[in-house]
CSV table of C-alpha atoms in Angstrom, one decimal:
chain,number,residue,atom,x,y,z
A,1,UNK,CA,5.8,-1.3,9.0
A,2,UNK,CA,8.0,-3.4,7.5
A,3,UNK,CA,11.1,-1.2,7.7
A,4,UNK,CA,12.2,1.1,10.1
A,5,UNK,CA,13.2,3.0,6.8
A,6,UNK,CA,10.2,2.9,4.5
A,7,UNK,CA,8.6,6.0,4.9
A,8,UNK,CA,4.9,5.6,6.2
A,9,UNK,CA,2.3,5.8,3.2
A,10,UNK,CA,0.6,8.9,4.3
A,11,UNK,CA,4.1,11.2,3.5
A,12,UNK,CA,5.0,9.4,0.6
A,13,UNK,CA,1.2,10.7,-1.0
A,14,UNK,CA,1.4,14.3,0.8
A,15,UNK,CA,5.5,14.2,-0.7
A,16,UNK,CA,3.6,13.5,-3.9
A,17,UNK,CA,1.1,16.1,-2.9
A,18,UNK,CA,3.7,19.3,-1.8
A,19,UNK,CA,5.3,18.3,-5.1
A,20,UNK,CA,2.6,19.3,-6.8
A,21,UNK,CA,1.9,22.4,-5.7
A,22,UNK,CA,3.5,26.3,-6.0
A,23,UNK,CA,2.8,26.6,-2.6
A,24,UNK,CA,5.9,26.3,-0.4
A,25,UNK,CA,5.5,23.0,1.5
A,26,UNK,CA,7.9,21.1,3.7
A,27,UNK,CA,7.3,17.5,5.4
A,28,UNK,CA,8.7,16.2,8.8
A,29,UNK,CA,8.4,12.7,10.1
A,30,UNK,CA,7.2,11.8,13.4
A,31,UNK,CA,10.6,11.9,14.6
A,32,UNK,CA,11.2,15.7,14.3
A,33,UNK,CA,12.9,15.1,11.0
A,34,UNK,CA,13.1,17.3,8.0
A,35,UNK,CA,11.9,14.6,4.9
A,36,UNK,CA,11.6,16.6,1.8
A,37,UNK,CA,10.9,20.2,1.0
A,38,UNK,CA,9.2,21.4,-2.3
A,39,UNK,CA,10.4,23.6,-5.4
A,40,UNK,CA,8.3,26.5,-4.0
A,41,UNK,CA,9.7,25.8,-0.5
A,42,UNK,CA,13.4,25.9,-2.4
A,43,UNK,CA,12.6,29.4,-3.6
A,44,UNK,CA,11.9,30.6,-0.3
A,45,UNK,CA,14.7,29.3,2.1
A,46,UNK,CA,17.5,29.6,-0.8
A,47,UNK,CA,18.6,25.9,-0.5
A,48,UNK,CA,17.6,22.9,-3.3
A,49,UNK,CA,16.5,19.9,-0.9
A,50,UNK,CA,18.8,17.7,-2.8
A,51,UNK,CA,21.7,20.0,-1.0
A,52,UNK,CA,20.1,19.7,2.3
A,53,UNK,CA,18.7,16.0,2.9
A,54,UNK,CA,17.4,14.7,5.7
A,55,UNK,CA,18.5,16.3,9.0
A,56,UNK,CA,16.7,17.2,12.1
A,57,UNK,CA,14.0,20.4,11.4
A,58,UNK,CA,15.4,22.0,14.9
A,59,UNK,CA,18.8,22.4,13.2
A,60,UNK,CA,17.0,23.0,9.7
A,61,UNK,CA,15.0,26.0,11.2
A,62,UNK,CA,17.4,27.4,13.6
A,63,UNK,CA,19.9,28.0,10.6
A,64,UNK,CA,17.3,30.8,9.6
A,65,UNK,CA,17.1,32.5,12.3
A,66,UNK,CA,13.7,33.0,13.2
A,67,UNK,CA,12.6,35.9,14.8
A,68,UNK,CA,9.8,38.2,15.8
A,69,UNK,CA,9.0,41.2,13.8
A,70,UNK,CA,10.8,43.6,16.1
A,71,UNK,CA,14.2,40.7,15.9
A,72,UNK,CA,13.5,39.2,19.1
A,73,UNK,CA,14.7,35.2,18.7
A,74,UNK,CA,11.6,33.1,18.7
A,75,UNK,CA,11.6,30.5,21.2
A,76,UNK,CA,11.3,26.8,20.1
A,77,UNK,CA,8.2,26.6,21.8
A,78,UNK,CA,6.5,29.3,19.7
A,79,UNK,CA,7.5,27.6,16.3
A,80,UNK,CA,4.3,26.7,14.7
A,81,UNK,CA,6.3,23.2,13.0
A,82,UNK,CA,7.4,22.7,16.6
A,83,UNK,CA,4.0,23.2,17.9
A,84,UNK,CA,2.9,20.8,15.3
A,85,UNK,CA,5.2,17.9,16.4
A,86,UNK,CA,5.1,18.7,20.2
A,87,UNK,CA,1.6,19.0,20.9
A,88,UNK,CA,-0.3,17.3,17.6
A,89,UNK,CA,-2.0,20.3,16.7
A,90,UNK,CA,-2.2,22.7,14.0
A,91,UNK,CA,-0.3,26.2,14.6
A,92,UNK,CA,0.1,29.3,12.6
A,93,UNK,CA,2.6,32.5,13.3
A,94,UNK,CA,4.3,35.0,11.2
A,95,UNK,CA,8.0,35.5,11.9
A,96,UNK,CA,11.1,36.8,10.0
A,97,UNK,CA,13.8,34.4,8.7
A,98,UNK,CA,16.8,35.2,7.2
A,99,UNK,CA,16.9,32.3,3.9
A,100,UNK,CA,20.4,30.5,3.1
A,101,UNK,CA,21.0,33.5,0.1
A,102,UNK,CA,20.9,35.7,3.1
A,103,UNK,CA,17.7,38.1,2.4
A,104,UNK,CA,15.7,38.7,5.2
A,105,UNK,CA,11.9,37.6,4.6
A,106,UNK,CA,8.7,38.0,6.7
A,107,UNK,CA,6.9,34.6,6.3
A,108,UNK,CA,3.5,32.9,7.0
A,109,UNK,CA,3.9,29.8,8.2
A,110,UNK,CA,1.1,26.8,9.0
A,111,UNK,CA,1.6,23.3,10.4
A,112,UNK,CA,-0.5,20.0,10.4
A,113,UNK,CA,-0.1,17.3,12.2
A,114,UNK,CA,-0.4,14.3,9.7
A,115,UNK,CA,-2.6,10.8,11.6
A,116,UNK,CA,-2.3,8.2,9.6
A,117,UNK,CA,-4.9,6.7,11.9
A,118,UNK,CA,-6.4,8.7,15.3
A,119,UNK,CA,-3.7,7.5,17.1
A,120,UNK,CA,-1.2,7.3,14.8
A,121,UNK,CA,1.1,10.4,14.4
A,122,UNK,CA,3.4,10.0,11.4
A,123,UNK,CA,4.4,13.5,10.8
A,124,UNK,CA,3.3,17.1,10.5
A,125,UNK,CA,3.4,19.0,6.9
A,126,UNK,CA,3.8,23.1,7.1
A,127,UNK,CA,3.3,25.2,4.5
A,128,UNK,CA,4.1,28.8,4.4
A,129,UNK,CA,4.0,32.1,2.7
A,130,UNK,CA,6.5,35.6,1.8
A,131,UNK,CA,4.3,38.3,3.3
B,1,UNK,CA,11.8,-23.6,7.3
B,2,UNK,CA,8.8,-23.9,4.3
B,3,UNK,CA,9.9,-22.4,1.2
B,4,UNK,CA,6.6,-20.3,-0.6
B,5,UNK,CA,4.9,-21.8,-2.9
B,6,UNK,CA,1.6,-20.3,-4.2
B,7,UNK,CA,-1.2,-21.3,-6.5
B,8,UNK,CA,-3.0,-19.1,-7.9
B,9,UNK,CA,-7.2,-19.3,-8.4
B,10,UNK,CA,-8.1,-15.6,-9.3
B,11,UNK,CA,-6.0,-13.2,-11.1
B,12,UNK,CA,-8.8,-10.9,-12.6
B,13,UNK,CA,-8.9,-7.7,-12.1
B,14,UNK,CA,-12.2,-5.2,-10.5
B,15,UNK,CA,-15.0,-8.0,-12.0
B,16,UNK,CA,-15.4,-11.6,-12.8
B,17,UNK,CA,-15.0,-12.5,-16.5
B,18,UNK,CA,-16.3,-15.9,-17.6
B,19,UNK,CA,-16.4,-16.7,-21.2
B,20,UNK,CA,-14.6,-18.4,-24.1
B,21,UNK,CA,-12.0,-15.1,-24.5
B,22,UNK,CA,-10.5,-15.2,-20.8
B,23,UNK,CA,-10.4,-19.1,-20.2
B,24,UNK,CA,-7.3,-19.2,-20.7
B,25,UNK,CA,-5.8,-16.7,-18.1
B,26,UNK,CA,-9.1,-17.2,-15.9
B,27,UNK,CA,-12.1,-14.9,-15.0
B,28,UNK,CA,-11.8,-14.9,-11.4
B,29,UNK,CA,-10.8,-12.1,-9.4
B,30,UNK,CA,-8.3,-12.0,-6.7
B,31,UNK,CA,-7.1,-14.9,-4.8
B,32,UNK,CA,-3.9,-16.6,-3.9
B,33,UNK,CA,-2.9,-19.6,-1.6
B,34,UNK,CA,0.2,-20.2,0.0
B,35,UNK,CA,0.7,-23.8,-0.3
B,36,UNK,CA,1.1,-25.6,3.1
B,37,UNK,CA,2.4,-29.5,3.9
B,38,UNK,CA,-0.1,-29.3,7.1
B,39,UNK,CA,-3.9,-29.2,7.4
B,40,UNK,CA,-4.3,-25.6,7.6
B,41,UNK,CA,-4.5,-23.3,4.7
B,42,UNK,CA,-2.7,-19.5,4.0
B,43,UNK,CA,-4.9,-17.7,1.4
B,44,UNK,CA,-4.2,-14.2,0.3
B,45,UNK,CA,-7.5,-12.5,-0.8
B,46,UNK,CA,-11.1,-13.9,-1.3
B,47,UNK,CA,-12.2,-12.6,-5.0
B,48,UNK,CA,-14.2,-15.1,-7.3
B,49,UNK,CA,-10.8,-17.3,-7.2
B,50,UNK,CA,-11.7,-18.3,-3.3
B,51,UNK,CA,-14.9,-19.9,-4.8
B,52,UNK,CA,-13.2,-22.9,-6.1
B,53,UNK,CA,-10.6,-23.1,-3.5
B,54,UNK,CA,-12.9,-23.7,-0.8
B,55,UNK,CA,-14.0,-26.6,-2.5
B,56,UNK,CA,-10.4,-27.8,-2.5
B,57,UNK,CA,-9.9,-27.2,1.0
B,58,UNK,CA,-13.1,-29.1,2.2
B,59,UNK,CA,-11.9,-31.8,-0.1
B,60,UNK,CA,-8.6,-31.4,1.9
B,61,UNK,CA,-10.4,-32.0,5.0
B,62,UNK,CA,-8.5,-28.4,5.8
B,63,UNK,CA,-10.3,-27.2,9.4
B,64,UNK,CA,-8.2,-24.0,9.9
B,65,UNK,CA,-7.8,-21.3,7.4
B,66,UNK,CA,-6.2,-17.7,7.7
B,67,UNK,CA,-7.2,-15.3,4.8
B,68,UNK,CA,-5.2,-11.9,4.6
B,69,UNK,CA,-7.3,-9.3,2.6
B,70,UNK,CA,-5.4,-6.9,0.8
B,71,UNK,CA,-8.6,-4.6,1.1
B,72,UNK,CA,-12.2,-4.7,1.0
B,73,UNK,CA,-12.9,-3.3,-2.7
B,74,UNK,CA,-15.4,-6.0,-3.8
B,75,UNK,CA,-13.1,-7.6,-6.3
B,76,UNK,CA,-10.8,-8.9,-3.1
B,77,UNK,CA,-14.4,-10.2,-0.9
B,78,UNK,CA,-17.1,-11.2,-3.3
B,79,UNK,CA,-16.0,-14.8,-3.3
B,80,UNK,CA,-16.1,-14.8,0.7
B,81,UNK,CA,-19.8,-15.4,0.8
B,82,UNK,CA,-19.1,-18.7,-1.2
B,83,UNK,CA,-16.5,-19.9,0.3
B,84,UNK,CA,-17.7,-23.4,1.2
B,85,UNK,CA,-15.6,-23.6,4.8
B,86,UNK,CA,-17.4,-20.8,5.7
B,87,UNK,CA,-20.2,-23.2,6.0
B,88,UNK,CA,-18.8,-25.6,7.8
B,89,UNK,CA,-19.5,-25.8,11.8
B,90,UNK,CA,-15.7,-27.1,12.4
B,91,UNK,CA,-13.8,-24.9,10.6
B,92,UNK,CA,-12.4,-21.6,12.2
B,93,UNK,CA,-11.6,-19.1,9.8
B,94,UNK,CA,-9.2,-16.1,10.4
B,95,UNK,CA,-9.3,-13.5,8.4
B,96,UNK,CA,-6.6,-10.5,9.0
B,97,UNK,CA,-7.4,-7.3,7.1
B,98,UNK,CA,-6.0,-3.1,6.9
B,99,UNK,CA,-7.3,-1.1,9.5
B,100,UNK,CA,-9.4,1.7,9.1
B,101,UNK,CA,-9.9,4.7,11.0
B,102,UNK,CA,-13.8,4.5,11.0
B,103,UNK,CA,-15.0,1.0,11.2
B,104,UNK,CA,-13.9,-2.2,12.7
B,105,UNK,CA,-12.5,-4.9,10.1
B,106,UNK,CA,-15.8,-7.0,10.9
B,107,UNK,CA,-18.2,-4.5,10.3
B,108,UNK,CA,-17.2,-3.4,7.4
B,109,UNK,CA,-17.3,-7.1,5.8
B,110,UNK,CA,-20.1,-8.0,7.2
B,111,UNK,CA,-21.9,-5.2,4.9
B,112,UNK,CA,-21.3,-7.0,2.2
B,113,UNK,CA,-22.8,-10.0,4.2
B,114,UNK,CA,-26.6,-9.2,5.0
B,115,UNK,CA,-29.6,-8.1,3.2
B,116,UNK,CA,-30.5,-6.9,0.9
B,117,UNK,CA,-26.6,-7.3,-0.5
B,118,UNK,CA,-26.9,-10.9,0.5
B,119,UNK,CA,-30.0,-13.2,1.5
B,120,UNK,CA,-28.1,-14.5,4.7
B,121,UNK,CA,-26.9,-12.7,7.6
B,122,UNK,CA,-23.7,-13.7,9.0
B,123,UNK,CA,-24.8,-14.9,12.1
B,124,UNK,CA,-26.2,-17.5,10.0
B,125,UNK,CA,-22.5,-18.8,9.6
B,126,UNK,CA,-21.9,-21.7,11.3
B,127,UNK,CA,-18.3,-21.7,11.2
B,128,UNK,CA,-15.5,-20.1,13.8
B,129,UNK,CA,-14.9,-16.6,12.3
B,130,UNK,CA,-12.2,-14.5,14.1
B,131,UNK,CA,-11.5,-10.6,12.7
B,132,UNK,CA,-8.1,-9.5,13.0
B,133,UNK,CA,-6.9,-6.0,11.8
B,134,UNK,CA,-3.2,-7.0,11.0
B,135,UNK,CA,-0.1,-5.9,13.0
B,136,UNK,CA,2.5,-3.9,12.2
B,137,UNK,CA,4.9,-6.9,13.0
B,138,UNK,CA,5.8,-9.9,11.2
B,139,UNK,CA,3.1,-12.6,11.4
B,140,UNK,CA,4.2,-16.2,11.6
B,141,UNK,CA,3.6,-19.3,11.2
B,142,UNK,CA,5.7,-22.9,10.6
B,143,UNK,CA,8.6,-21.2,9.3
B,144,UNK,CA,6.7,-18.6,7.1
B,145,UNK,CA,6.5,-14.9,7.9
B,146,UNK,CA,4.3,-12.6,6.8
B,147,UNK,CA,4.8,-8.8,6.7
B,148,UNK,CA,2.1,-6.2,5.1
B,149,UNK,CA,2.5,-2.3,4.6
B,150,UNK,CA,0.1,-0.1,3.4
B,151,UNK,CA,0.2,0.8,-0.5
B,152,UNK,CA,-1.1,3.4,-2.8
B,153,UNK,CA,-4.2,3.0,-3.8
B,154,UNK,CA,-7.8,3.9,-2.8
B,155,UNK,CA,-8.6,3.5,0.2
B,156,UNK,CA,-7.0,1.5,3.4
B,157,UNK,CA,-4.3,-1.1,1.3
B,158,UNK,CA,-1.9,-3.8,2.0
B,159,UNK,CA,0.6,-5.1,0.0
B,160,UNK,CA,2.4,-8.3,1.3
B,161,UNK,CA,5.2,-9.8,1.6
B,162,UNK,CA,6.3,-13.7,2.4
B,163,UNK,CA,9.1,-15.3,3.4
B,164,UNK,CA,10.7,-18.5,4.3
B,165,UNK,CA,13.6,-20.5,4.2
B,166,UNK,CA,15.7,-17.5,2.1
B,167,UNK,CA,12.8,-17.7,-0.8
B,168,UNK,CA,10.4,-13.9,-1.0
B,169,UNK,CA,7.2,-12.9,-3.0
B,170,UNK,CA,5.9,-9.5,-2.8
B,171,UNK,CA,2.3,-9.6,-3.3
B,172,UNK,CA,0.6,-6.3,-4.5
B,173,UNK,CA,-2.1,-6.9,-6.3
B,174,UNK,CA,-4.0,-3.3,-6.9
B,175,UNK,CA,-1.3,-0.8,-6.7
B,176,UNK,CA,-0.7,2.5,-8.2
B,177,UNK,CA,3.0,4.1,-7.2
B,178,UNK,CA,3.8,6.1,-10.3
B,179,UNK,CA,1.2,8.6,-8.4
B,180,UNK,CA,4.0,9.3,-6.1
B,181,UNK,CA,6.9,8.6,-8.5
B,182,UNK,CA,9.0,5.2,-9.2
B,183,UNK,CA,11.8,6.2,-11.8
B,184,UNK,CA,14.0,8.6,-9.5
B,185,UNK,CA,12.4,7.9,-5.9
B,186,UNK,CA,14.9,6.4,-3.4
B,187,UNK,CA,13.5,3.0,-2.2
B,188,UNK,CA,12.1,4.8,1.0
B,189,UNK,CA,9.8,6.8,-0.6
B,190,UNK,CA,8.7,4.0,-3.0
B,191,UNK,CA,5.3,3.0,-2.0
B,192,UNK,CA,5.6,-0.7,-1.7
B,193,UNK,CA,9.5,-0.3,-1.7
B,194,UNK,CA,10.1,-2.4,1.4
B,195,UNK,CA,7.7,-4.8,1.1
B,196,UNK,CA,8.8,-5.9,-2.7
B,197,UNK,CA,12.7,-4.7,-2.4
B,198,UNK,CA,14.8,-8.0,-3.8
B,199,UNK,CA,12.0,-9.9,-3.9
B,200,UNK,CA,12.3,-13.4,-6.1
B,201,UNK,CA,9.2,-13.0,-7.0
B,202,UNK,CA,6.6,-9.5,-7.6
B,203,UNK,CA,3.2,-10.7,-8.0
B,204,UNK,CA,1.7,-6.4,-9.1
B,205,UNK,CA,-1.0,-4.9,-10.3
B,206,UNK,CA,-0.4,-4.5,-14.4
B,207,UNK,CA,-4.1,-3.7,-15.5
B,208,UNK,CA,-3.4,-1.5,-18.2
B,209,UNK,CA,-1.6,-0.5,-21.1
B,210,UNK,CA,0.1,2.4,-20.9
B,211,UNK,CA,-2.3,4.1,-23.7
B,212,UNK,CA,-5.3,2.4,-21.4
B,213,UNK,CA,-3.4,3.9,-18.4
B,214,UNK,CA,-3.9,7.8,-19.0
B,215,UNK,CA,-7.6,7.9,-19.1
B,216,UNK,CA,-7.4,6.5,-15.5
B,217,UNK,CA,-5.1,7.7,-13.4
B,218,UNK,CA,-6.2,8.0,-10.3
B,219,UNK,CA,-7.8,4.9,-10.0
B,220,UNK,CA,-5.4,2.6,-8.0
B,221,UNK,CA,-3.9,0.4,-11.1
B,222,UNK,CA,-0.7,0.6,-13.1
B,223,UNK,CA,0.1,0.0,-16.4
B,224,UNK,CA,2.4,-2.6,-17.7
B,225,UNK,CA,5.5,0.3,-18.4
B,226,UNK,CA,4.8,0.6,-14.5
B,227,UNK,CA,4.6,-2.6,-13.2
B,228,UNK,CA,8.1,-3.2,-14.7
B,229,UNK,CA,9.2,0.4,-13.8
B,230,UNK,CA,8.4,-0.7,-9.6
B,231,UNK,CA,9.8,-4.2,-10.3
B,232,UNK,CA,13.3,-2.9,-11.3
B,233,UNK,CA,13.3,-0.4,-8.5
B,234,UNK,CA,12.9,-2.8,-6.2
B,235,UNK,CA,15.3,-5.2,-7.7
B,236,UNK,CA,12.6,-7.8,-7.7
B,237,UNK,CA,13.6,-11.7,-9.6
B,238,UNK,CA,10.9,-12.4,-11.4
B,239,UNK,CA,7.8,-10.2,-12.3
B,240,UNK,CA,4.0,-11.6,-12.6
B,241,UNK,CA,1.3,-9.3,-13.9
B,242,UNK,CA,-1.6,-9.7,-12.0
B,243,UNK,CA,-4.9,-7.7,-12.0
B,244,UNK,CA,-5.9,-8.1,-15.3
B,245,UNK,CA,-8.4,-5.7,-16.9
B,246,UNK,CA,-11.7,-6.7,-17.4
B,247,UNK,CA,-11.8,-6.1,-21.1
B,248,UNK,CA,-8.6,-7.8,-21.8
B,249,UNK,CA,-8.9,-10.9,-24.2
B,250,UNK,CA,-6.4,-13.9,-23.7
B,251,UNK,CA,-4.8,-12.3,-26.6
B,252,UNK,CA,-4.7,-9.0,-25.1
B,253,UNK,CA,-2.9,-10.2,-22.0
B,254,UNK,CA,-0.2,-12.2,-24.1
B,255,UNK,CA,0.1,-8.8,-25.9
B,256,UNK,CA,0.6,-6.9,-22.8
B,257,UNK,CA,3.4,-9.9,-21.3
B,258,UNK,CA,4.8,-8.7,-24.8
B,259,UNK,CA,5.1,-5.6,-23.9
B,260,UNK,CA,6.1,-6.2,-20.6
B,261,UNK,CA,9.0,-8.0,-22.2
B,262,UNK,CA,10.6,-5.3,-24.7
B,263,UNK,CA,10.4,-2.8,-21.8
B,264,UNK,CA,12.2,-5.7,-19.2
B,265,UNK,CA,14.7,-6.8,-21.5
B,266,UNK,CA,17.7,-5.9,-19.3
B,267,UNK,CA,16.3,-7.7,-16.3
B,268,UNK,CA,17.5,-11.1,-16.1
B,269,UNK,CA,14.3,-12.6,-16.0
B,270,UNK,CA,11.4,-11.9,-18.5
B,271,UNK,CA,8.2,-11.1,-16.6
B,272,UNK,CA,5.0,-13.8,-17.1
B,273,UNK,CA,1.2,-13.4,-16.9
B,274,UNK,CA,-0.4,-14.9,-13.8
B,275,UNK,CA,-3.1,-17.3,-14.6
B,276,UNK,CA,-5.6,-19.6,-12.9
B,277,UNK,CA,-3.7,-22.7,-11.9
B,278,UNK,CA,-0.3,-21.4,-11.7
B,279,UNK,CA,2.2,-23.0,-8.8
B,280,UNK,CA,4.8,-20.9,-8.0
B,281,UNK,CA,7.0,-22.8,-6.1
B,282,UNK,CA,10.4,-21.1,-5.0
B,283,UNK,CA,12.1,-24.0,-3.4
């Protein structure tokens, strides 16, 4: 890289990618932070990105309050994104969240690790789903 | 510190195009040296353009050469087999390329270096040849540095970028970014962003016109409205369209520099056609 800034190729085409789709998408970097959510994503946590920026996803997530379906707070460890960044894996969980316009919603939610190359690990995308 | 200078020897884009209707911007395809005051040689890309240069550098009595590949889409290697250092027992050639996350930098050239694609096999080269996937740092050399990023387009891509003594030239020769957005996109998420941002000079892809351009999207070029687009993004001096399409007549290209022109005329400078035998010199 040429600049600790310049975001690596591989989310700049999955940015374009999420931006393109209905489905709600969100991109971290390799670093653990939130990048870019997409319109769809917008609809579903209640916030534009362009009000939220960049910020860590710990922080992002934890402001909906994730929960199990019988509102015991998920652990960390159980978040698929976290999963995702922790461990390079994919991961997949339903949970309740309760978005920034305050209704309560049961989502789907899926995580990738992005590899730019096998051992390079520039980010994970997750894309989820109302139930 | 060496200020960048470059000459040009291939500014063609995806095939060679000899003939009567091209001579005057040249029929090569990609390749670019970085003019030295030693006896070692800086070339960027070995299209058809690398042909002609090898001749130089044997004349030059030039015994090491590094050659930075953009990528290995035929227009940026065909001229490699014919590159007359290559067949010279006392040169050593380096030649840094993008990695790939399936074959070595070697073996992937080297398919495009034995039968039946060619009637030689490259252990039949009796020059030094050393493969180099290039690092994520700066590479250096007498007061030049060298920095490369991967770009959209298809397939593993660098751009570059060179500096030395406060000159820059961003070189991007096959480039697409309006797949991920220009107009809008902070510099960050600007593919290319940090390797052209205030360049003084923007050598990037301009194959098409923009009524050529929507029948191929997709296919790793950018039209002329987008060359200029990127170039002002990235605050760049001077733009030079490079990559020229294939079909384009001599008066096609001055057509498209045209264009390039009425959609640049805020910038400061007015962007130019590359063409064989151009010295850029940035001193």
């Amino acid at each position: 890289m040429v600049d600790s800034e310049q975001k690596q190729l591989v989310l700049i085409l999955a940015r374009a990618f999420a931006s393109n789709l209905s489905t709600p998408t969100l991109l971290a970097d390799a670093r653990g932070y939130l990048v870019f959510y997409n319109e769809a994503a917008e609809g579903v946590v209640g916030r534009r990105f362009s009000e939220t920026g960049e910020m860590p996803l710990d922080d992002w997530i934890g402001a909906f309050e994730p929960r199990t379906a019988s509102g015991e707070p998920l652990s960390a460890e159980r978040e698929p994104a976290r999963i995702a960044l922790d461990e390079r894996r994919p991961a997949h969980l339903s949970f309740v969240v309760t978005s920034a316009d305050g209704v309560e919603r049961e989502v789907e939610v899926s995580a990738f690790p992005l590899f730019a190359h096998t051992e390079e690990f520039v980010g994970i995308i997750v894309m989820f789903w109302r139930r | 510190m060496a200020s960048v200078r470059l000459k040009i020897w291939g500014c063609r884009g995806s095939v060679p195009t000899p003939g009567s209707q091209t001579a005057g911007y040249g029929g090569n395809t990609s390749c670019v040296e970085v003019l030295r005051d030693d006896e070692t040689a800086l070339v960027l890309d070995a299209g058809t353009g690398i042909r002609a240069l090898g001749l130089d550098l044997v004349a030059r009595g030039v015994r090491h050469i590094n050659l930075f590949l953009t990528h290995l889409h035929l227009d940026h290697l065909e001229g490699l087999r014919f590159f007359a250092p290559l067949w010279h027992p006392q040169v050593s050639l380096d030649i840094w390329g993008p990695r790939s996350p399936v074959l070595s930098l070697r073996d992937r050239i080297l398919r495009s270096f034995s039968p039946p694609l060619f009637p030689l096999d490259f252990r039949d080269v009796p020059a030094k040849v050393t493969f180099h996937d290039l690092p994520a740092e700066p590479w250096r050399t007498h007061g030049l540095s060298l920095v490369s990023d991967l770009v959209l387009h298809p397939g593993p891509t660098l751009g570059f970028r060179l500096e030395g003594n406060g000159s820059s030239v961003a070189y991007v020769p096959d480039h697409e970014p309006a797949l991920a957005g220009i107009d809008g996109r902070s510099l960050d998420w600007l593919s290319a962003g940090a390797i052209a941002r205030g360049a003084d000079v923007v050598l990037h892809d301009a194959q098409y016109t923009e009524e050529e351009y929507g029948a191929k999207i997709g296919w790793g070029h950018s039209s002329v409205a987008d060359a200029v687009a990127f170039s002002r993004a990235v605050g760049a001096g001077r733009l030079v369209l490079f990559h020229h399409e294939p079909d384009h007549s001599d008066g096609a290209l001055e057509a498209l520099e045209q264009r390039a022109r009425e959609l640049a005329a805020a910038e400061a400078e007015a962007p130019v056609l590359a063409r064989e035998g151009m010295v850029l010199d940035l001193c």
